[in-house]
mmCIF file of C-alpha atoms in Angstrom:
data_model
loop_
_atom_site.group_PDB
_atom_site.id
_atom_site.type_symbol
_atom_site.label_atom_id
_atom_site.label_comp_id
_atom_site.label_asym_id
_atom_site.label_seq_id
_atom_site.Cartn_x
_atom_site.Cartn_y
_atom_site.Cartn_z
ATOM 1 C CA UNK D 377 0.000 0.000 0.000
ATOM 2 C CA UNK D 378 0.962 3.564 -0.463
ATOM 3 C CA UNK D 379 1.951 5.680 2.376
ATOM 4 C CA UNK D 380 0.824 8.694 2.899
ATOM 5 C CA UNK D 381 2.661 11.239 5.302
ATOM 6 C CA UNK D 382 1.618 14.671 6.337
ATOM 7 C CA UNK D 383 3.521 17.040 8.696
ATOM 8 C CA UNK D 384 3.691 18.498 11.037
ATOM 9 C CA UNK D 385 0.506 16.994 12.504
ATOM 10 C CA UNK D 386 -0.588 20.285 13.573
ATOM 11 C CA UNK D 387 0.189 24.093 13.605
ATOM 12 C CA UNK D 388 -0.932 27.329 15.114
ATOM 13 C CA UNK D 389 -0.626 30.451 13.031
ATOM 14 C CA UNK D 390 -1.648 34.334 13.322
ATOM 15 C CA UNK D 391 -4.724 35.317 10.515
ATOM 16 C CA UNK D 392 -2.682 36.818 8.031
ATOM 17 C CA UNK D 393 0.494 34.609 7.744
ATOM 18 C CA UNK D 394 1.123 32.024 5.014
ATOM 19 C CA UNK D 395 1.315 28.577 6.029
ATOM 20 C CA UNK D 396 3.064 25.409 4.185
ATOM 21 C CA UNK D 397 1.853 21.839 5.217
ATOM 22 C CA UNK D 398 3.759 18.887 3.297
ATOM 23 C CA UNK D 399 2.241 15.740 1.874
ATOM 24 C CA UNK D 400 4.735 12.720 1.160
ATOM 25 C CA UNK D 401 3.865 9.201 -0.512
ATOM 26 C CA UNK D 402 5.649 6.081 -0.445
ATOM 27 C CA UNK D 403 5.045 6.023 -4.465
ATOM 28 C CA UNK D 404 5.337 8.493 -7.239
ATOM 29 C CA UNK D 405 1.656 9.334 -8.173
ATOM 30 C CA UNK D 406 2.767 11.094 -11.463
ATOM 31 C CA UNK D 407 1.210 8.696 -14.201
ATOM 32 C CA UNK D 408 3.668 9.034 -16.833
ATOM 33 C CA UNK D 409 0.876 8.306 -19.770
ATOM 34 C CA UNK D 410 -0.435 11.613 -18.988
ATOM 35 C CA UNK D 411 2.050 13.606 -16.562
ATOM 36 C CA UNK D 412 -0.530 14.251 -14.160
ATOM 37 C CA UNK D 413 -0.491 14.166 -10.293
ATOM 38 C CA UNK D 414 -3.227 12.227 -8.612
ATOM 39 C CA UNK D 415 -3.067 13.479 -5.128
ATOM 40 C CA UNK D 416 -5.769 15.779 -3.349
ATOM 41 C CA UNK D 417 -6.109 17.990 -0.488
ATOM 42 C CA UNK D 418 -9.504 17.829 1.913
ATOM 43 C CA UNK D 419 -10.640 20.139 4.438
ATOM 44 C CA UNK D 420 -12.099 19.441 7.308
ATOM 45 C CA UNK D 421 -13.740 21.850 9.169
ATOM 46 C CA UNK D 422 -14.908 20.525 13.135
ATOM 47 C CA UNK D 423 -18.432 18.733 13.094
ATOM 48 C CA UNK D 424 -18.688 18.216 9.150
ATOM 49 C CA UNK D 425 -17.283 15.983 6.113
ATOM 50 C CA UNK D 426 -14.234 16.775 4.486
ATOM 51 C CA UNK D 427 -14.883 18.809 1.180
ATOM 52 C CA UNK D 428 -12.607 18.695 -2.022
ATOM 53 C CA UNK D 429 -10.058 21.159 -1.881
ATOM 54 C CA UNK D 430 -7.930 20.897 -4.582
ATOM 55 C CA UNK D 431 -6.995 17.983 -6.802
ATOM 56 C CA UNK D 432 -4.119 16.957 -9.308
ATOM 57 C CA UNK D 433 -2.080 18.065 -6.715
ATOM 58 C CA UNK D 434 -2.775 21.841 -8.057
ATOM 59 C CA UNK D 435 -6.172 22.409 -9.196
ATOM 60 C CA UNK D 436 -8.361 24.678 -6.830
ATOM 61 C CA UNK D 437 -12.180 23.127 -6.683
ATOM 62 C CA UNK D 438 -14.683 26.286 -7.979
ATOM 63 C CA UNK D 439 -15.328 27.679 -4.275
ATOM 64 C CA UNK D 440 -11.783 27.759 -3.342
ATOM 65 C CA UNK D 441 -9.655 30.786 -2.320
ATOM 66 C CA UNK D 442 -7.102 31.392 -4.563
ATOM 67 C CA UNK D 443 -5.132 31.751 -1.397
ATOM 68 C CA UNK D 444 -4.884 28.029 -1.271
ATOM 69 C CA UNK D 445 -1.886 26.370 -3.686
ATOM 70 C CA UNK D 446 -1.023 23.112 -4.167
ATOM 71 C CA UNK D 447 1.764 22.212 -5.577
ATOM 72 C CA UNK D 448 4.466 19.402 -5.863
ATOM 73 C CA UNK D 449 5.189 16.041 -7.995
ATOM 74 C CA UNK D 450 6.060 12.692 -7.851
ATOM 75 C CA UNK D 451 6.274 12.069 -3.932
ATOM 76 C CA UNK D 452 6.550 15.093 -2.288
ATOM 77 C CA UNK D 453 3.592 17.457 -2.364
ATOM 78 C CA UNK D 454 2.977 21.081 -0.473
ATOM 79 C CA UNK D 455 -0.312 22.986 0.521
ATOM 80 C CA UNK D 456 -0.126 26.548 0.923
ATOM 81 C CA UNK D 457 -2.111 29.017 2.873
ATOM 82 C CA UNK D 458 -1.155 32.355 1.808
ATOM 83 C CA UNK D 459 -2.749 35.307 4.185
ATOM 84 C CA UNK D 460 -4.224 32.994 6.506
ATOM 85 C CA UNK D 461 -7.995 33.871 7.704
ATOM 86 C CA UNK D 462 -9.758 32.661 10.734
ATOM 87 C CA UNK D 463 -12.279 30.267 8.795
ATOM 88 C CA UNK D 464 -9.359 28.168 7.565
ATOM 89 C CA UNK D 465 -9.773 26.664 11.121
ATOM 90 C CA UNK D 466 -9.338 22.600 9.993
ATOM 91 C CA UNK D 467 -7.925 19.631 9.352
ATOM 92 C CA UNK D 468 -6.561 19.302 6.345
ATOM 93 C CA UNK D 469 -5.868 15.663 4.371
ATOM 94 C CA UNK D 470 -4.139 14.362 1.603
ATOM 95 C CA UNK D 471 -5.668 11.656 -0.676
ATOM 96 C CA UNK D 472 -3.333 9.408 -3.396
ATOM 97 C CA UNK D 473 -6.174 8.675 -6.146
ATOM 98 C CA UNK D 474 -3.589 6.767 -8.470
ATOM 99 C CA UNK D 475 -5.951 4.180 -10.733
ATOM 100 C CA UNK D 476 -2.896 1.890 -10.006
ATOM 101 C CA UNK D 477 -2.258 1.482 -6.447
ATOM 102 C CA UNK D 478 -5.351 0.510 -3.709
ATOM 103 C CA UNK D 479 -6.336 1.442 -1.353
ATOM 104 C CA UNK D 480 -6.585 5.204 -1.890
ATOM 105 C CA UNK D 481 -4.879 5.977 1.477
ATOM 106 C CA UNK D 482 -5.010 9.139 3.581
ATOM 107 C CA UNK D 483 -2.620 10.741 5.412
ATOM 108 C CA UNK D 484 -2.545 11.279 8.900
ATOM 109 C CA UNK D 485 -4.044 15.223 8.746
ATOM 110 C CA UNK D 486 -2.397 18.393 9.514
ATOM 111 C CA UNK D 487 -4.620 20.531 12.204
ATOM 112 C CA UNK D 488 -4.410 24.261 11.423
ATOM 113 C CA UNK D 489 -5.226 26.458 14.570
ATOM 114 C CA UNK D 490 -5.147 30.000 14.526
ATOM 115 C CA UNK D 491 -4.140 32.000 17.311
ATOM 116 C CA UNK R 1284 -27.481 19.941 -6.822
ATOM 117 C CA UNK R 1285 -25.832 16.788 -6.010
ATOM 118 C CA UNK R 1286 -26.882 14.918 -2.515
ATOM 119 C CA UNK R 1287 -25.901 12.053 -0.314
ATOM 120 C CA UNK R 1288 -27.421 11.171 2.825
ATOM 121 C CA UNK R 1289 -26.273 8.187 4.667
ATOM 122 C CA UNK R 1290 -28.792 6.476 7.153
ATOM 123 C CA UNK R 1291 -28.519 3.417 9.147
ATOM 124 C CA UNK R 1292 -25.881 3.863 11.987
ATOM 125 C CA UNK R 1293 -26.657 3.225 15.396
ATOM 126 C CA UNK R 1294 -25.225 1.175 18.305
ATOM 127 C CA UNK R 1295 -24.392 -2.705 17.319
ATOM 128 C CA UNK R 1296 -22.812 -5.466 19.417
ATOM 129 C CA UNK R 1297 -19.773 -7.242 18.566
ATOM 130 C CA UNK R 1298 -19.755 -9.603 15.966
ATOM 131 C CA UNK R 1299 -23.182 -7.769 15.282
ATOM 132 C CA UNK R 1300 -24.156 -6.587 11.066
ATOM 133 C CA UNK R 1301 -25.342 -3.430 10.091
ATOM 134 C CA UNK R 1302 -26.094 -2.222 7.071
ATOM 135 C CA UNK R 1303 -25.679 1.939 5.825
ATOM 136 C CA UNK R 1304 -27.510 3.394 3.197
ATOM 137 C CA UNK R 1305 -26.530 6.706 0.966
ATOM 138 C CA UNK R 1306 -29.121 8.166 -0.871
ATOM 139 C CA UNK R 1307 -28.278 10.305 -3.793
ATOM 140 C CA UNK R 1308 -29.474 13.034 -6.423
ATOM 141 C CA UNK R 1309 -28.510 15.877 -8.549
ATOM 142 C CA UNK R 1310 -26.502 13.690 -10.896
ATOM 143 C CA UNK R 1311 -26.160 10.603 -12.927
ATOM 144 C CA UNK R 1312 -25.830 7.550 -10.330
ATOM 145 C CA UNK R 1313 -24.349 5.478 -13.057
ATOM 146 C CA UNK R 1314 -21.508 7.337 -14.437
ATOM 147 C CA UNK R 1315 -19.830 7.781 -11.250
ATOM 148 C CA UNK R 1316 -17.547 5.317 -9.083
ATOM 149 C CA UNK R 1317 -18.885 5.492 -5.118
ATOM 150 C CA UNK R 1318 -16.881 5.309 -2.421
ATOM 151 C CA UNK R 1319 -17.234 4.937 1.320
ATOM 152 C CA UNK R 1320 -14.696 6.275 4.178
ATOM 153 C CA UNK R 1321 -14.583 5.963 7.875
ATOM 154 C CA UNK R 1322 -13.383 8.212 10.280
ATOM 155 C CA UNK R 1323 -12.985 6.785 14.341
ATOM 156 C CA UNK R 1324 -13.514 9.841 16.547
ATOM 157 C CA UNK R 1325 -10.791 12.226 16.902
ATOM 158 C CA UNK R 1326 -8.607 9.960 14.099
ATOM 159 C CA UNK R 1327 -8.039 10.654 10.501
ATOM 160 C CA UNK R 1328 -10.496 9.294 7.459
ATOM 161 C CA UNK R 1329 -9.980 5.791 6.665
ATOM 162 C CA UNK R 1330 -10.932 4.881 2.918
ATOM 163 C CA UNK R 1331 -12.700 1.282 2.897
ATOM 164 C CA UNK R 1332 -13.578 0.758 -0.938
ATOM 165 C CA UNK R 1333 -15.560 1.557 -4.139
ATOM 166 C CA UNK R 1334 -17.569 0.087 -6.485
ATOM 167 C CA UNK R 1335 -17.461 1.256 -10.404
ATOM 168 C CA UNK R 1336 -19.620 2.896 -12.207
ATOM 169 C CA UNK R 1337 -21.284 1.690 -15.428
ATOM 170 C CA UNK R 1338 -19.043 1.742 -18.066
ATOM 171 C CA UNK R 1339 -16.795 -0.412 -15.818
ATOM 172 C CA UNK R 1340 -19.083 -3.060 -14.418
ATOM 173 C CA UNK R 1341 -20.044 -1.923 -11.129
ATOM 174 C CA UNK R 1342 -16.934 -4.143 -9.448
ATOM 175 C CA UNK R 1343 -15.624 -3.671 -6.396
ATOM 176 C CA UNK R 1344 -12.643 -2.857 -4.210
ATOM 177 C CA UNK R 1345 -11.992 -2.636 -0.542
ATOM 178 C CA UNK R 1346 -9.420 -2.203 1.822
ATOM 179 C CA UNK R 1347 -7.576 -4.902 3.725
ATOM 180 C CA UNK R 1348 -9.284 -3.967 6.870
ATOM 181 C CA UNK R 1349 -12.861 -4.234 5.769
ATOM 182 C CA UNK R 1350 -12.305 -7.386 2.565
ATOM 183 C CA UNK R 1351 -14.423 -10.138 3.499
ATOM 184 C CA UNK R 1352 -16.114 -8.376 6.091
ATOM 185 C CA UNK R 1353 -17.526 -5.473 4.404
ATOM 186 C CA UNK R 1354 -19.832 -5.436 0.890
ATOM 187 C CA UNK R 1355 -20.327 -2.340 -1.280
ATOM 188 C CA UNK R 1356 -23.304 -2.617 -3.437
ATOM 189 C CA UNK R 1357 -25.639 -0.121 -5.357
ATOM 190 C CA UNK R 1358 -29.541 0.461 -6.294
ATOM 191 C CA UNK R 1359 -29.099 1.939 -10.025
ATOM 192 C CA UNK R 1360 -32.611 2.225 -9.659
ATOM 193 C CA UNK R 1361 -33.038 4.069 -7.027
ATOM 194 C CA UNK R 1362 -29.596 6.074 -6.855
ATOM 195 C CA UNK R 1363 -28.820 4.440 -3.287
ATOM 196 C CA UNK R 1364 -25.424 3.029 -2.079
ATOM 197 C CA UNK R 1365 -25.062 0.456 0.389
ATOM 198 C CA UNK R 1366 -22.270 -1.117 2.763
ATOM 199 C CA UNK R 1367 -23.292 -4.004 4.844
ATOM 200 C CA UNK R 1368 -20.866 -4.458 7.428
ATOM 201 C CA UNK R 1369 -20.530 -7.677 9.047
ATOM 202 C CA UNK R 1370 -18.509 -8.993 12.486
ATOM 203 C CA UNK R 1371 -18.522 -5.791 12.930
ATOM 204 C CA UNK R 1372 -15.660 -4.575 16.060
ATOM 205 C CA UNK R 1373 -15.094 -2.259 18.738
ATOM 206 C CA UNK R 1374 -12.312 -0.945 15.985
ATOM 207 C CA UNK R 1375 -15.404 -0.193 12.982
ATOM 208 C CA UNK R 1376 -16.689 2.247 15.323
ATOM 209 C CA UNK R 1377 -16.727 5.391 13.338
ATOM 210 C CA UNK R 1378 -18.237 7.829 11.376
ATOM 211 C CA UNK R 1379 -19.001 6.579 8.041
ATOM 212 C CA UNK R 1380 -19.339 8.735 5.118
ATOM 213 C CA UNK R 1381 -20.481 7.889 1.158
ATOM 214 C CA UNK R 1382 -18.459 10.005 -1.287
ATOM 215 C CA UNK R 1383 -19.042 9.884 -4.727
ATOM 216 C CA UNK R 1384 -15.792 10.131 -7.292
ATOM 217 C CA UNK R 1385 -15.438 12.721 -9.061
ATOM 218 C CA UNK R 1386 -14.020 10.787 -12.605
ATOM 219 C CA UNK R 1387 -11.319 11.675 -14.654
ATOM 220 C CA UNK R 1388 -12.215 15.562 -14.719
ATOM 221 C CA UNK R 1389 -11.583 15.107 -10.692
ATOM 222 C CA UNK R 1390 -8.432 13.238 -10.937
ATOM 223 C CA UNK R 1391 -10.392 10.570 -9.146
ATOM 224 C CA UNK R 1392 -10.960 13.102 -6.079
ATOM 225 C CA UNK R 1393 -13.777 12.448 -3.906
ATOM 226 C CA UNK R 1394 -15.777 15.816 -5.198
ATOM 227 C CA UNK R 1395 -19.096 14.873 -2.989
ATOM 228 C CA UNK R 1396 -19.609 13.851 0.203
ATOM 229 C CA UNK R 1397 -22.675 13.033 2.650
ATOM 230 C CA UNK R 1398 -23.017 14.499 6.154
ATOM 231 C CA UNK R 1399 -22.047 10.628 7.706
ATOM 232 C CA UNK R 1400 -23.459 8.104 9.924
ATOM 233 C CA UNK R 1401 -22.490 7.248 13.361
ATOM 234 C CA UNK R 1402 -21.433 3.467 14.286
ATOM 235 C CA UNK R 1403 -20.933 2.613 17.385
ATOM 236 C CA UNK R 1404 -19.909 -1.402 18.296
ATOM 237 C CA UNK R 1405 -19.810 -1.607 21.995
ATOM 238 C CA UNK R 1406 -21.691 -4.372 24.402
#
């Protein structure tokens, strides 16, 4: 199975700063056929499901701050909060969703707490 | 707009069955893979399996934890997702949410998901 590791586990930040959380498989999820990146980022807020946040390790979904960038290739994969606001209060996870490899394993979350 | 609503948690006994529904609208139940995922309280979200969509006869796939314990099935009929859960464990208590894939224009991303359903295995 792939491994999926996020750090650090959690963070505390003041609204306004950027933040980087990192995202690290076990496998390359770049599918050479088509160059493309099949890892995603979830956010969690307390109390609800996780919603899409980006996927192909860059693409924002519709309702997403462009404050939020992902970025990365291969293995190692970043999430970046530029100008952090209060609401961004979550957990956020990383998803592999390579056609190849099952399961499609989570990481571990990184919990974003503002101070 | 696209929907799921899971129904059918509650409190079960060990070794105990239990069976979740997800009910779904605002899109095309066939054309999309379904997947459920689990989340224990306070833990991260566990992915337990899918079952295809049309095109790519509604098979199945599950994760070690769940395979042979676990079935993922689907009304086309009536747009509803199941997982029956069987021998269920004090370790299957979670929340368990349907989540429908998003295809290739999501990368395979879950793009959907329901509000969840609470199991609890406990005697």
């Amino acid at each position: 199975d792939i491994v999926m590791t996020q750090s650090p586990s959690s963070l505390a930040v003041t609204a306004g700063e950027k933040v980087t959380m990192r995202c690290k498989s076990s496998q390359s999820l770049l599918w050479s056929v088509n160059q493309n990146n099949y890892l995603s980022w979830y956010q969690q807020k307390q109390g609800q499901p996780p919603k899409l946040l980006i996927y192909g390790a860059s693409i924002r979904e519709s309702w997403v701050p462009d404050r939020f960038t992902g970025s990365g290739s291969g293995t190692d994969f970043t999430l970046t909060i530029s100008n952090v606001h209060a609401e961004d209060l979550a957990v956020y996870y990383c998803q592999h969703n390579h056609g190849s490899f099952l399961p499609h394993t989570f990481g571990g979350g990184t919990k974003l707490e503002i101070k | 707009e696209v929907k799921l609503v899971e129904s059918g948690g509650g409190l079960v006994q060990p070794g105990g069955s239990l069976r979740l529904s997800c009910a779904t609208s605002g899109f095309t139940f066939t054309d999309y893979y379904m997947s459920w995922v689990r989340q224990p309280p306070g833990k991260a979200l566990e992915w337990l399996g899918f079952i295809r969509n049309k095109a790519n006869g509604y098979t199945t796939e599950y994760s070690a934890s769940v395979k042979g314990r676990f079935t993922i099935s689907r009304d086309n009929s009536q747009s509803i997702l199941y997982l029956q859960m069987n021998t269920l464990r004090a370790e299957d208590s979670a929340t368990y949410y349907c989540a429908r894939d998003g295809g290739i224009t999501r990368y395979y991303a879950m793009d959907y998901w329901g509000q969840g359903t609470s199991v609890t295995v406990s005697s």
